Coordinates of C-alpha atoms and ligand atoms in Angstrom, one line a residue:
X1 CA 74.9 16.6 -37.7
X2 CA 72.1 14.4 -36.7
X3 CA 69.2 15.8 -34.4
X4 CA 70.5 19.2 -35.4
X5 CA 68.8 22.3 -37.0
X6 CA 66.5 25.4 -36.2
X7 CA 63.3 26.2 -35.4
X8 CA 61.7 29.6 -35.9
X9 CA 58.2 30.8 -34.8
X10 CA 56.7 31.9 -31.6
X11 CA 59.0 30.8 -28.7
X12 CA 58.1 30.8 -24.7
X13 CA 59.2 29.1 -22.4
X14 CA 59.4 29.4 -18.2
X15 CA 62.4 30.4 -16.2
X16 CA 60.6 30.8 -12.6
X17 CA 57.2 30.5 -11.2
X18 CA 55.0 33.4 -12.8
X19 CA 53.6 33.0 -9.4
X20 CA 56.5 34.4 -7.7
X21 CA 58.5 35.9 -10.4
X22 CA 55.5 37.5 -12.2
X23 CA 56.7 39.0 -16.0
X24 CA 60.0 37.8 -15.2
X25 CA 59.2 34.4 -14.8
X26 CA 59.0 34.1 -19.0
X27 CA 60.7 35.0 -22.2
X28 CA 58.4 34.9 -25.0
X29 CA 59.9 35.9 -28.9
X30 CA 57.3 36.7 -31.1
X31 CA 59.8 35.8 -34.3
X32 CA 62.1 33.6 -31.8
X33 CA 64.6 31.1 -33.0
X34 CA 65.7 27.7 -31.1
X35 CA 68.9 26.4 -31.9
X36 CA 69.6 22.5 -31.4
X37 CA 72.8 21.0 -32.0
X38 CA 73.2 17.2 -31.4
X39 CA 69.6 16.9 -29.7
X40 CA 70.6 19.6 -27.0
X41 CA 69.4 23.2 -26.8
X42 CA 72.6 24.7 -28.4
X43 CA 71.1 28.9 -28.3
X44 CA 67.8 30.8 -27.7
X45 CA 66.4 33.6 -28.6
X46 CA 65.4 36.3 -31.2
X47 CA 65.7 35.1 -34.6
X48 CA 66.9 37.8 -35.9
X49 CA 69.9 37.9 -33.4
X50 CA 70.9 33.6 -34.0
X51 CA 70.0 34.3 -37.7
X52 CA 73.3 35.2 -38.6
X53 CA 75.5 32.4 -36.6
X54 CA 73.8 29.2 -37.9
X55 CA 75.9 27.2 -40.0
X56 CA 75.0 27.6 -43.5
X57 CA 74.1 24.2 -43.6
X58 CA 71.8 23.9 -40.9
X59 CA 68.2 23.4 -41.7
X60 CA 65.7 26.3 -40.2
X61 CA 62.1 25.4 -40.3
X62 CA 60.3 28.9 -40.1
X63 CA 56.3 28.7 -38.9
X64 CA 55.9 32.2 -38.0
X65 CA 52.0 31.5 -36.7
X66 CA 53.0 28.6 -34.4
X67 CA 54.1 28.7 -30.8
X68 CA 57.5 26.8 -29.6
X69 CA 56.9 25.4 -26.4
X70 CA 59.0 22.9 -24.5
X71 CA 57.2 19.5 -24.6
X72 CA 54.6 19.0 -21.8
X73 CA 55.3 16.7 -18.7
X74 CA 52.4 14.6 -17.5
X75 CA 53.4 13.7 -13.6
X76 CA 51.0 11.2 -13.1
X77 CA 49.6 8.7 -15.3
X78 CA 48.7 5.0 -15.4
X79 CA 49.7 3.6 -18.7
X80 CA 47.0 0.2 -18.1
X81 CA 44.3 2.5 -17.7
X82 CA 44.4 3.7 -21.5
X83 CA 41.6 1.4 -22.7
X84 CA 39.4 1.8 -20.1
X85 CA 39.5 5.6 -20.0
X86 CA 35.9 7.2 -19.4
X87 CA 34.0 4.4 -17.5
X88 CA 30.8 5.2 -16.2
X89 CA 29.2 6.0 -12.8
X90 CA 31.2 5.6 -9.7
X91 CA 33.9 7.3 -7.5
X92 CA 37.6 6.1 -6.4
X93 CA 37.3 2.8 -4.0
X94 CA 34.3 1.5 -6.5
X95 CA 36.0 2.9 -9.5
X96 CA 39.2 0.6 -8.4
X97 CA 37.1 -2.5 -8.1
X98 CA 34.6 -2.5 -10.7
X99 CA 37.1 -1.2 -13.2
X100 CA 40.3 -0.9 -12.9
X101 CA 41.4 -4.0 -11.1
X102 CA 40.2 -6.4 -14.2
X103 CA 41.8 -4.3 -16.8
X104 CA 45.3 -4.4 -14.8
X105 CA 45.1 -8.3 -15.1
X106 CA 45.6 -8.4 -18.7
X107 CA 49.2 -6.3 -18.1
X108 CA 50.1 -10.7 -17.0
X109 CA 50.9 -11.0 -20.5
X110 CA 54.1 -9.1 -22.0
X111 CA 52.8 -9.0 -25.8
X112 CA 49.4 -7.3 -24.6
X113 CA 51.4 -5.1 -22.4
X114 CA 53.5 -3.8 -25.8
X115 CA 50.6 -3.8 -27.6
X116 CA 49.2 -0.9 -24.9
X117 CA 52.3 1.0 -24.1
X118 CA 52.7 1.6 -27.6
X119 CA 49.5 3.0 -28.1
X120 CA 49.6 4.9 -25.0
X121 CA 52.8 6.5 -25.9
X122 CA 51.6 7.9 -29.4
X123 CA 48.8 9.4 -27.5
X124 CA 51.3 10.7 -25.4
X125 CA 53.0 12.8 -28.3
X126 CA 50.0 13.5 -30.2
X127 CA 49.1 15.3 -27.1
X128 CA 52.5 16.9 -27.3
X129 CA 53.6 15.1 -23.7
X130 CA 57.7 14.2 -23.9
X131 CA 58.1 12.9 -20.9
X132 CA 55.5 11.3 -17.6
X133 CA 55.6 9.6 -14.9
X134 CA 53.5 6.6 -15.2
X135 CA 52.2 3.4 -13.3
X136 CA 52.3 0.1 -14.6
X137 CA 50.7 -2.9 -13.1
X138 CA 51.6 -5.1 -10.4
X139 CA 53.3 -7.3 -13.3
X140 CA 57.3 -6.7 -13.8
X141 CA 57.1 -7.5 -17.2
X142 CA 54.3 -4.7 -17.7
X143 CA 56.9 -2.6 -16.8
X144 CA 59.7 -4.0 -19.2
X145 CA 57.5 -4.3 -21.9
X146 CA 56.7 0.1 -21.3
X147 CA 60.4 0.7 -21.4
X148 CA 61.3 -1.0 -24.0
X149 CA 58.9 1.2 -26.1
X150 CA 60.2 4.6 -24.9
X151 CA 63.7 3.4 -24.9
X152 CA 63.3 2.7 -28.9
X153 CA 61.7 6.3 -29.2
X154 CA 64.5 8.0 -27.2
X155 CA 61.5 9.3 -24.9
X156 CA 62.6 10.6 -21.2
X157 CA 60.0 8.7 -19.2
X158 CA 60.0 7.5 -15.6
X159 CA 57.6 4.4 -14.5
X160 CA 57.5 1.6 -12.4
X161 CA 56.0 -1.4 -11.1
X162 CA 52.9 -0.8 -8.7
X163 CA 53.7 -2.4 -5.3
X164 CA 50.1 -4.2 -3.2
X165 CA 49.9 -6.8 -0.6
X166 CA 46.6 -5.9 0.5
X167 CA 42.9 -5.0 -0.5
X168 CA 43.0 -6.0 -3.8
X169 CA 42.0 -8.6 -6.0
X170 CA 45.0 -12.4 -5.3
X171 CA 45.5 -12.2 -9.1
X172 CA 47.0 -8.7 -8.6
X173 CA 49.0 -8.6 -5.2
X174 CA 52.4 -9.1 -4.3
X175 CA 54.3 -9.7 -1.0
X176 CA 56.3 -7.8 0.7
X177 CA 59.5 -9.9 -0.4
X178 CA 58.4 -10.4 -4.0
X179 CA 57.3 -6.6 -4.5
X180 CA 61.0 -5.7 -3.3
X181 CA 63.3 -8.5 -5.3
X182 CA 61.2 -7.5 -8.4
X183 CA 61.2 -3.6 -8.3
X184 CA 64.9 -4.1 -7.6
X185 CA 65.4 -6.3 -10.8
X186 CA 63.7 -3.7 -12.7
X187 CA 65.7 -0.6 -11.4
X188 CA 68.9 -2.8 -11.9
X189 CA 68.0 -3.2 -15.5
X190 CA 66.6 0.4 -16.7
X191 CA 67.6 2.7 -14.2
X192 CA 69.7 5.1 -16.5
X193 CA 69.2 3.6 -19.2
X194 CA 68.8 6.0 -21.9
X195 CA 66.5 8.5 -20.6
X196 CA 64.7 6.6 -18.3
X197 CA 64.1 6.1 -14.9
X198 CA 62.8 4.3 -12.3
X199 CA 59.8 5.1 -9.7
X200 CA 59.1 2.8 -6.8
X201 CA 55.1 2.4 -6.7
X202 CA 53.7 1.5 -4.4
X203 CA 49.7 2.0 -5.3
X204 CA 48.3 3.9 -2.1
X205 CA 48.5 3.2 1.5
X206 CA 45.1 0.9 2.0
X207 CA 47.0 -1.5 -0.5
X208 CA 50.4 -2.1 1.1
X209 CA 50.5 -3.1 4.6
X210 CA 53.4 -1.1 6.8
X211 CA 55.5 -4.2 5.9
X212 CA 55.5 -3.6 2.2
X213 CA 55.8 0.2 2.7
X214 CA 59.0 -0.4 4.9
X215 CA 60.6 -2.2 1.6
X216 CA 59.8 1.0 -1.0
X217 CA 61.7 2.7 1.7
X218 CA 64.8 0.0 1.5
X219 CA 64.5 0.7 -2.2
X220 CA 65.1 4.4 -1.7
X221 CA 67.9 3.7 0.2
X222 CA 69.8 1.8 -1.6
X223 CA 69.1 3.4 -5.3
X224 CA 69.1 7.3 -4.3
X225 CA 68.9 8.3 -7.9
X226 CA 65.2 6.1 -8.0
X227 CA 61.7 8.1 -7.5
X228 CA 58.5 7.2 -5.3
X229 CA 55.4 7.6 -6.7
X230 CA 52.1 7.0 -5.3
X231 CA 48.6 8.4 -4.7
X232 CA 47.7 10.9 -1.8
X233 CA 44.7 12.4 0.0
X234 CA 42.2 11.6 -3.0
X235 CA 39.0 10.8 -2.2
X236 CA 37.5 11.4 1.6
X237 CA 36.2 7.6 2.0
X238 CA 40.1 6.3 1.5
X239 CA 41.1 9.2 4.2
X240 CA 38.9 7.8 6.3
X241 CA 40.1 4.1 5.5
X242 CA 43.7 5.1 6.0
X243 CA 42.8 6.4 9.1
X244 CA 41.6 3.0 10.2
X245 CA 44.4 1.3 9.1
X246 CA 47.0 3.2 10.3
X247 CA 45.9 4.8 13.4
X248 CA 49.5 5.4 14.7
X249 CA 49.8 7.8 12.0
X250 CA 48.5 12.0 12.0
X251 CA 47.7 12.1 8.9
X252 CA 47.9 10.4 5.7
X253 CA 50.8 12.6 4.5
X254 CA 52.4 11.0 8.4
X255 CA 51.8 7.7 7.0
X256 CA 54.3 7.9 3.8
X257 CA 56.6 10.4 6.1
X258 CA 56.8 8.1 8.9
X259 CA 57.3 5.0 6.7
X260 CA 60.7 7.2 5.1
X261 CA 59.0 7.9 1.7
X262 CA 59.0 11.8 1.5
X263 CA 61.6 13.6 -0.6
X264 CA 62.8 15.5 -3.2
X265 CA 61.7 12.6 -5.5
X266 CA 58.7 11.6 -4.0
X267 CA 55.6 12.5 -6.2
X268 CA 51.9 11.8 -4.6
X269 CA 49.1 12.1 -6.6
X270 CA 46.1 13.9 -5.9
X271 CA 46.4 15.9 -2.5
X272 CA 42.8 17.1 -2.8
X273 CA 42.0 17.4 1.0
X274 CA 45.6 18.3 2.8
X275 CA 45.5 19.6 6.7
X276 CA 48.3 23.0 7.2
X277 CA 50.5 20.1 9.0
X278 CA 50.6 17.8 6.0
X279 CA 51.5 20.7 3.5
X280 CA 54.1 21.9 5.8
X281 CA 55.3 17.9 5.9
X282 CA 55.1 18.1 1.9
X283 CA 57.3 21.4 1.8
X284 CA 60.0 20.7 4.3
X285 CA 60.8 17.5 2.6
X286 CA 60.7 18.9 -1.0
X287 CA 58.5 16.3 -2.0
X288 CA 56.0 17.2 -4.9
X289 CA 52.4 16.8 -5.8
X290 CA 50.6 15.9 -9.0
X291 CA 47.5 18.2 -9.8
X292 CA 45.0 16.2 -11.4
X293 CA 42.0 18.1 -12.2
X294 CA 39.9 16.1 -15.0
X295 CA 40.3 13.0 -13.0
X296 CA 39.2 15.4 -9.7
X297 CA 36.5 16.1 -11.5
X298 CA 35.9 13.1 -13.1
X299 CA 35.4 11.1 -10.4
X300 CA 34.2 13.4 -7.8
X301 CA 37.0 13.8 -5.9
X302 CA 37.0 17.2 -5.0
X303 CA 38.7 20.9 -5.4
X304 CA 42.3 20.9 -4.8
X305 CA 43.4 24.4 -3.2
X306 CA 46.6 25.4 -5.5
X307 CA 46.8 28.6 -3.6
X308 CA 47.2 26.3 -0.3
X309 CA 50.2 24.7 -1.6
X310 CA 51.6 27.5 -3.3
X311 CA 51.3 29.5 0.4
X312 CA 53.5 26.7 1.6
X313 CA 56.1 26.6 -1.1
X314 CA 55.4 23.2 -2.9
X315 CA 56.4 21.7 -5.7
X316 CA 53.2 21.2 -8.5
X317 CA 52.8 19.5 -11.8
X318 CA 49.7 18.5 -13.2
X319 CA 48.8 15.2 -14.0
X320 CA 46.2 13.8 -16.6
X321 CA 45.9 10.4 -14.3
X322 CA 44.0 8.5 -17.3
X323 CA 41.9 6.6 -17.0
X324 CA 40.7 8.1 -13.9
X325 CA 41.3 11.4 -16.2
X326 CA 39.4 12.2 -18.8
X327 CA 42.1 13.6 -21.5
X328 CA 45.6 12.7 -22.5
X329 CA 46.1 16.3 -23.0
X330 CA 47.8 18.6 -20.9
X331 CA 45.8 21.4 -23.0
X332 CA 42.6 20.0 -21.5
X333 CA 44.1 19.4 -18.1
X334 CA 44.8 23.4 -18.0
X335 CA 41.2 24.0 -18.7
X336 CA 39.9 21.9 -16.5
X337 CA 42.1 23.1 -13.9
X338 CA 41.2 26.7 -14.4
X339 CA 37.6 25.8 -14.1
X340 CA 38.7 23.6 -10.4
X341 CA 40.3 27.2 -8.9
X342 CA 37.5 29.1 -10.7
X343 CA 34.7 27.0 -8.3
X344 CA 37.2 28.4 -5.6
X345 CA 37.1 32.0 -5.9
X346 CA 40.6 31.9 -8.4
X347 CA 41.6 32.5 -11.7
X348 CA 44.1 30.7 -13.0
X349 CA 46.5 32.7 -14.9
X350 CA 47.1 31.1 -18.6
X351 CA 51.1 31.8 -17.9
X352 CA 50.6 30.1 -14.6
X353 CA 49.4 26.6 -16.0
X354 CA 51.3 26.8 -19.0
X355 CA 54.4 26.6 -16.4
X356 CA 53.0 23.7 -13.9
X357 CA 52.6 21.5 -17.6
X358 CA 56.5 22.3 -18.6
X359 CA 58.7 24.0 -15.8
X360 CA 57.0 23.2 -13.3
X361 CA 56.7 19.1 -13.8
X362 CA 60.1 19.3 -14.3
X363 CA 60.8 20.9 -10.5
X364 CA 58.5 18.0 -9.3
X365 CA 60.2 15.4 -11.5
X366 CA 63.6 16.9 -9.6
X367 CA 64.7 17.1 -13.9
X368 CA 65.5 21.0 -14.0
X369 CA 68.6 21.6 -15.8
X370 CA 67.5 18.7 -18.4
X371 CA 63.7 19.3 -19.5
X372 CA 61.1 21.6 -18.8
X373 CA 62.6 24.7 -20.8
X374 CA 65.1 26.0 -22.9
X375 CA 68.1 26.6 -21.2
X376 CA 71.4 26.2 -23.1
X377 CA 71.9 22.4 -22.9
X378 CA 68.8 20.9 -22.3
X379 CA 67.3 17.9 -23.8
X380 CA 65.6 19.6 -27.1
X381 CA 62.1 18.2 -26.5
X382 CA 59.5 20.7 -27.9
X383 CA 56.2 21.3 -29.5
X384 CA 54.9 23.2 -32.3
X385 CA 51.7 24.5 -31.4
X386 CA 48.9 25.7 -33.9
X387 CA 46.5 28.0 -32.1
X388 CA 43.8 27.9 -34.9
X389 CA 43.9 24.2 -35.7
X390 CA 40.1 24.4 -35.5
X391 CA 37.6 27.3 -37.2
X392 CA 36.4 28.0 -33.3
X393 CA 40.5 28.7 -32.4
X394 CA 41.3 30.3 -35.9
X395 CA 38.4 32.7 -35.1
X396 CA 38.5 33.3 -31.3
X397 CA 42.3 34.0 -32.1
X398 CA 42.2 36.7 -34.2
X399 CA 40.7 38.8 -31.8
X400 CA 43.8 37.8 -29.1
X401 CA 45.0 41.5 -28.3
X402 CA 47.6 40.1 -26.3
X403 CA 49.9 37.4 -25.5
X404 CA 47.9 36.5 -22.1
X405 CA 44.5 36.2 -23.9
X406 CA 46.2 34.2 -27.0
X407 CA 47.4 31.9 -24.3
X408 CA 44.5 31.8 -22.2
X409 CA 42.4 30.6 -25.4
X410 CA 44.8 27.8 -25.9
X411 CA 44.4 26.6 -22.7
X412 CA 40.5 26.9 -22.8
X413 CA 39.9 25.1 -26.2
X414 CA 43.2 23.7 -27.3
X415 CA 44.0 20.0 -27.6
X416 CA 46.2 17.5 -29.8
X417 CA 44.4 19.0 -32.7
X418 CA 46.9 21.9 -32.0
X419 CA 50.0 20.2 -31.6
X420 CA 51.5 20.2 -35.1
X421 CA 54.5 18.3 -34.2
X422 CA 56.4 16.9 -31.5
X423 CA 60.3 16.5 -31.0
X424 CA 62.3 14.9 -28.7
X425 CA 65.9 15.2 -28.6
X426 CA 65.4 17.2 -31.6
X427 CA 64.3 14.2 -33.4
X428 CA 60.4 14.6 -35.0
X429 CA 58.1 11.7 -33.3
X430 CA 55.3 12.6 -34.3
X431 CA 53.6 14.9 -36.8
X432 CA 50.1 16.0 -37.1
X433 CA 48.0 14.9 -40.2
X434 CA 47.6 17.4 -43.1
Ligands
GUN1 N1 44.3 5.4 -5.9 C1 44.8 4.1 -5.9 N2 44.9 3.6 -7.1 C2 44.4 4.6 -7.9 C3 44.3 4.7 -9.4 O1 44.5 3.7 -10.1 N3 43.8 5.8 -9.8 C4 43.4 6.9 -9.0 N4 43.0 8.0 -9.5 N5 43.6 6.8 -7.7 C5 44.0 5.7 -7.2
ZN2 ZN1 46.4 7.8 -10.4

């Protein structure tokens, strides 16, 4: 059967929060078997016990030294950004102008859009990411042109066309009326479609006036199924903006709440500096945030406080946010994020992040029950990962005593040099070179 077969080696996946189900929130096989039947997790488990009710027929691929990890989820990412990834010497509202803003013009023209998206979606699985939520431009077609490149690869993905009236650049803004009849073309044709899925965008708050905000909310409405996606509490100069522009609001959080665009699909980038009230805003609608920590970093934005959201019971991922990150890979986005709670006084636990990159983007993507692990049933997306794909790893690995440090390492010096292969579906798209 097609997208069928087995895969034996070093399985773990997440079934909780290690957070708040500790040991219990994994199960780890050191000679584990995964079972796919027609691109869907079919069994789980120790090898030795599935061993003997495979189908003769059925193909087992046996790489006892590599780890079996459900594919990694990036929940927030700008496809356009890909080429101007690492650009020099300023922070978020400069960074936007000087940069950015240019690059997005070129998404005007479909064929360069393609040419991008497909780029940016090998990165993707090189990096061993099967499934993101991404940003396109202001442009429709730069969001056809994404879709129809993941559709042809099968690829769960979610994106959508950025929605901005205001503060930018006239070759990149929209209206109000435009910004709603084109989103709503766009979910009409690839809602569903395949795997994919559609988020309303609109950028930030300083670019879409209340007017514009009001129509992502008449999207929601009327296309339940649809996400919201958008950047929150980033950088403390667009705080202070937002409080200027919307001074009927609390609080940034108040500005998306009041306009009806928290939820159980809502995902907001960033949340560096939240207040108690917005986190308890956050957690009673079940809306999620993105963790971005190399972009954080990257452009100075500060030191989000996981323990803060975790106190108040919300939903995290991490995010990559290229280009304002400064890796495609989820590997370095662990590191980078261990090194953001070190600078607080934290730790972060290997088992931890290796959950907010798979289980946990999945809460946040509301996809639990179709990605993010291996229960029976799933959508077979997974990763073979080498953990001494470099003479460093090979050596810092063989003095692992235990599963936490081996994991740890990983997290600390891995990237797509480790990921030996990627599947999605059960279907191999990509494979690292010999
Ligand atoms: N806030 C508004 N737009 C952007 C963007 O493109 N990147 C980041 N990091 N923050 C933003
Ligand atoms: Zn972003």
């Amino acid at each position: 059967m097609q997208n069928s077969g087995a895969w034996r080696g070093r399985v773990l996946h997440f079934t909780a929060d290690p957070s708040i189900a500790g040991e219990q929130a994994y199960q780890y096989w050191e000679d584990g078997l995964l079972w796919v039947e027609a691109g869907r997790v079919k069994q789980v488990g120790a090898a030795l016990d599935i061993l003997p009710n495979l189908p003769p027929s059925l193909s087992v691929q046996h790489t006892p030294d590599y780890f079996i990890f459900p594919g990694f989820i990036d929940t927030h990412i700008h496809y356009p950004q890909t080429e101007m990834i690492a650009a020099f010497g300023t922070q978020l509202l400069e960074w936007l102008n000087t940069y950015t803003f240019p690059v997005e013009s070129q998404f005007k023209d479909e064929a360069y859009a393609s040419e991008i998206a497909n780029f940016f979606l090998k990165e993707l699985l090189r990096n061993g990411t099967t499934t993101a939520l991404v940003f396109g431009t202001v442009h429709p077609q730069s969001v056809d042109a994404f879709f129809k490149v993941a559709q042809a690869l099968n690829l769960r993905m979610i994106a959508g066309k950025v929605m901005m009236d205001r503060h930018a650049p006239a070759y990149l803004t929209d209206t109000p009326e435009s910004s709603y009849a084109d989103s709503k073309a766009l979910i009409e044709r690839w809602q569903g479609v395949g795997r994919l899925q559609y988020a309303v965008t609109p950028r930030f708050a300083p670019t879409s006036t209340p007017e514009q905000l009001a129509k992502a909310a008449q999207l929601l409405q009327e296309y339940p199924g649809v996400y919201l996606h958008t950047h929150l509490s980033e950088n403390l100069n667009e705080i202070a903006w937002v409080k200027e522009l919307f001074p009927n609001a609390s609080s940034y959080t108040d500005v998306y709440h009041q306009a009806g665009l928290t939820g159980k699909r809502s995902v907001f980038a960033h949340g560096v500096h939240l207040s108690s009230a917005e986190c308890e805003c956050l957690a009673q609608t079940h809306s999620g945030i993105a963790h971005c920590p190399t972009s954080n970093q990257f452009l100075g934005s500060g030191y989000m406080d996981l323990s803060q959201l975790e106190h108040f019971n919300i939903k995290v991922g991490l995010g990559t946010d290229i280009g304002g990150g400064t890796s495609f890979s989820l590997f370095r986005t662990m590191a980078s994020a261990y090194e953001v709670q070190q600078a607080r006084g934290r730790s972060l636990d290997p088992f931890k992040a290796l959950y907010l990159a798979t289980l946990g983007g999945a809460n946040v993507l509301d996809l639990v029950g179709k990605i993010g692990n291996f229960a029976v049933g799933n959508e077979a997306d997974f990763i073979l990962i080498d953990p001494s794909a470099t003479p460093l790893l090979k050596l810092r690995s063989k003095h692992c005593k235990t599963l936490k440090e081996q994991l740890f390492v990983l997290n600390t010096l891995g990237d797509d040099r480790c990921i030996a292969a990627t599947y999605s579906m059960g279907q191999l798209v990509h494979q690292r070179e010999a």
